[in-house]
Every structure is written in C-alpha cells, then in structure tokens.
C-alpha positions as CSV (number, residue, x, y, z in Angstrom):
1,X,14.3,-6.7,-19.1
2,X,11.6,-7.1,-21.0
3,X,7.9,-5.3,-20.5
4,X,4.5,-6.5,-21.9
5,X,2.6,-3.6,-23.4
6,X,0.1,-2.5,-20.6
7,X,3.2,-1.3,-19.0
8,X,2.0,-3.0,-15.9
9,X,4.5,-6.7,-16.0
10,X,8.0,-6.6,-16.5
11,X,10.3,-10.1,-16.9
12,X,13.7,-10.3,-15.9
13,X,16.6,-12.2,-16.3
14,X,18.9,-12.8,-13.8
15,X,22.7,-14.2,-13.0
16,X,21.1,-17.5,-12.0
17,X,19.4,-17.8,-15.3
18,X,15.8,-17.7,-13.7
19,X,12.7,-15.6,-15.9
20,X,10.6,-14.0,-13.0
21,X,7.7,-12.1,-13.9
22,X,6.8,-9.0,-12.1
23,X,3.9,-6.8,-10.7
24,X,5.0,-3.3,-11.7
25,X,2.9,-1.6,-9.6
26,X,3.3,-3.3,-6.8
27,X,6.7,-4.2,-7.2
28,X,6.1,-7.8,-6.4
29,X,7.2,-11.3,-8.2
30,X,4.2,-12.9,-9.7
31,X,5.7,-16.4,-8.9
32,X,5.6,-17.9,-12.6
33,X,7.7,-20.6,-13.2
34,X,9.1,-21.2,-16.4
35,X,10.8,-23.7,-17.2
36,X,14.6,-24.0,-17.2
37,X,16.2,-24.2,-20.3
38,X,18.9,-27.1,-21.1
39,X,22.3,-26.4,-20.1
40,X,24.4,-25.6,-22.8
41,X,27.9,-24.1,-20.8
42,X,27.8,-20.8,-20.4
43,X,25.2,-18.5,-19.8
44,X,24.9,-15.7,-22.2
45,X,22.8,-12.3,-22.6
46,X,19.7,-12.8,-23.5
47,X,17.5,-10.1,-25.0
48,X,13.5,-11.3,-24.0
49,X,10.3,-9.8,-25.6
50,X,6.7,-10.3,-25.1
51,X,4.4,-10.2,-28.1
52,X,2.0,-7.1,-28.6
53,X,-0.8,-9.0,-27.0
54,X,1.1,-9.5,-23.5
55,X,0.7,-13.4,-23.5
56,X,3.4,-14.7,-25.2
57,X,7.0,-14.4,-23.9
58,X,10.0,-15.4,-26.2
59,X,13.4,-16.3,-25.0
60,X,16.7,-17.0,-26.9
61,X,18.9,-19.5,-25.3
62,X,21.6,-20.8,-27.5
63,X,20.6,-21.3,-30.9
64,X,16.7,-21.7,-30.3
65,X,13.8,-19.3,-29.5
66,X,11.2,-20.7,-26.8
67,X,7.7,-19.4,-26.8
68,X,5.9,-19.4,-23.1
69,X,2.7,-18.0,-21.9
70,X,3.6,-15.3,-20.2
71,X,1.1,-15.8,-17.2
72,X,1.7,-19.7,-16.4
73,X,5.2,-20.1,-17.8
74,X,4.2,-23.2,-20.0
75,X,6.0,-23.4,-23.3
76,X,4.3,-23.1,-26.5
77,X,6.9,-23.6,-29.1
78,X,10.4,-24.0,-29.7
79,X,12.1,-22.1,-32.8
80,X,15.4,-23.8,-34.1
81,X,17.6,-22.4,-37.1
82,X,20.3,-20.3,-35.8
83,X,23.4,-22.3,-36.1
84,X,25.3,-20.3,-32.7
85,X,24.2,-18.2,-29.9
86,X,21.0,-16.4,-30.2
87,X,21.3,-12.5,-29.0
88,X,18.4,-10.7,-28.9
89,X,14.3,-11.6,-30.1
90,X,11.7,-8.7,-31.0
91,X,8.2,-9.1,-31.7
92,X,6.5,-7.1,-35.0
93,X,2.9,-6.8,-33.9
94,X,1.8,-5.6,-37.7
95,X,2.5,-8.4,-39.1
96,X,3.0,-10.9,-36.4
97,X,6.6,-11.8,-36.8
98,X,9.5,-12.6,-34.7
99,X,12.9,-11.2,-35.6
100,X,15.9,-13.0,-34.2
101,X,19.3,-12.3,-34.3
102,X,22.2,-14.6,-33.2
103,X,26.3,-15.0,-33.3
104,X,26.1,-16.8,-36.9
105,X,25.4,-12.9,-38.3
106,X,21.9,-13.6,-39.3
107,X,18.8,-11.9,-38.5
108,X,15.9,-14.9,-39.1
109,X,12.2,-13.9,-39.3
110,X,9.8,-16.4,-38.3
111,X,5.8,-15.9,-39.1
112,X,2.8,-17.6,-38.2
113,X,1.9,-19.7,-41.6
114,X,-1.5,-19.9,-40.1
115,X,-1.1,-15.9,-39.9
116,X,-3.2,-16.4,-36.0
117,X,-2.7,-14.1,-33.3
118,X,0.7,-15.0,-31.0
119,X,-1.8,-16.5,-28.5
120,X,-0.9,-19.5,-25.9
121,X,-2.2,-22.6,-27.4
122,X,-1.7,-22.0,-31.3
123,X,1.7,-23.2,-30.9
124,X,3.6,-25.6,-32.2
125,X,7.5,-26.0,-33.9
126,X,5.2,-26.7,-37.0
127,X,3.5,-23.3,-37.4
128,X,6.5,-21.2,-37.6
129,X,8.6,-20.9,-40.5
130,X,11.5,-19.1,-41.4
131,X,11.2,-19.5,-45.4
132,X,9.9,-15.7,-45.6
C-alpha cells in the first residue's frame, strides 16, 4: 500500500499482480490501468511509493523500477541496475531522489540529472542516473 500525500488516494497491490488506485474517501477504485509488467516467474512483494508531488507512482518489479503517472497509469520511465529482485522504492522529496533496495544487498539512489520536479512527462531512462 502505498498513499500519495494529500492522504486522499491510496494504490494497492494485490495477489493477481494488478496496481488499482483508490478514492479514499469514498472508498471507490478510480479505474486506472497501468500497465502490466513482464512476466518474470514468480510474483514477489513489492513495496510502491508515490513521489511528494502525488503524480508519479514507482513500482519495483524484478530488477527494474517503473515510473507511471499516477492518475492515467502511463509509464514515464524505466530504472534498471539492480542485478536481482527489487524489494522496496521510497521517494526523498528534498532532494528528489529515489532510493531502491533489492536482493543483490544494495541500496541504489537514482536523481534527476536535470534536477526537475518528478512530474509526468520529464521522463525518460536517460534522466536518471545512479552515479551519485
């Protein structure tokens, strides 16, 4: 479970490996469909967060990040350097980094080398780097 910061939308995860996106308040799914990830055998916990702005979602799924606009489900980017299983994701709003930490027993930070706001559209596998 992951919430965005007005407190307001929640994502899940479920057993059938579907992100839904919720109404808090009114308990209702907002119908978003993101995409499905690639099968890679079997599913395993996943820790989601959304960035401090509440429009970027980030998933780990094997040994890759994706990036999605958290209202329209469209992927933005695509973060690969973990060599096994990716755990858990958390967004640092103060300096707009991603933290990821996976099976290989490394803890990767990736920031923004054009040091913009996590907002849909600045995206690309090209504007993330995990030299820092």
């Amino acid at each position: 479970l992951a919430f965005a910061p007005d407190g307001q939308r929640l994502v899940s995860s479920g057993a059938d490996n579907k992100l839904r996106l919720w109404n808090v308040l009114s308990g209702t799914n907002m119908l978003v469909s993101y995409p499905a990830p690639p099968r890679s055998g079997v599913m395993r916990r996943q820790r989601c967060c959304v960035s401090a702005c509440g429009r970027v979602l980030f998933r780990p799924y094997g040994e890759r990040v994706f990036a999605y606009e958290l209202e329209t489900g469209c992927r933005i980017a695509t973060l690969s350097g973990h060599l096994e299983h990716v755990a858990a994701v958390a967004h640092r709003p103060i300096h707009n980094q991603l933290f990821s930490g996976g099976e290989d027993h490394e803890l990767l930070v990736w920031c923004s080398e054009r040091e913009r706001s996590l907002i849909p559209g600045m995206g690309h596998e090209d504007d993330w780097s995990d030299d820092d």
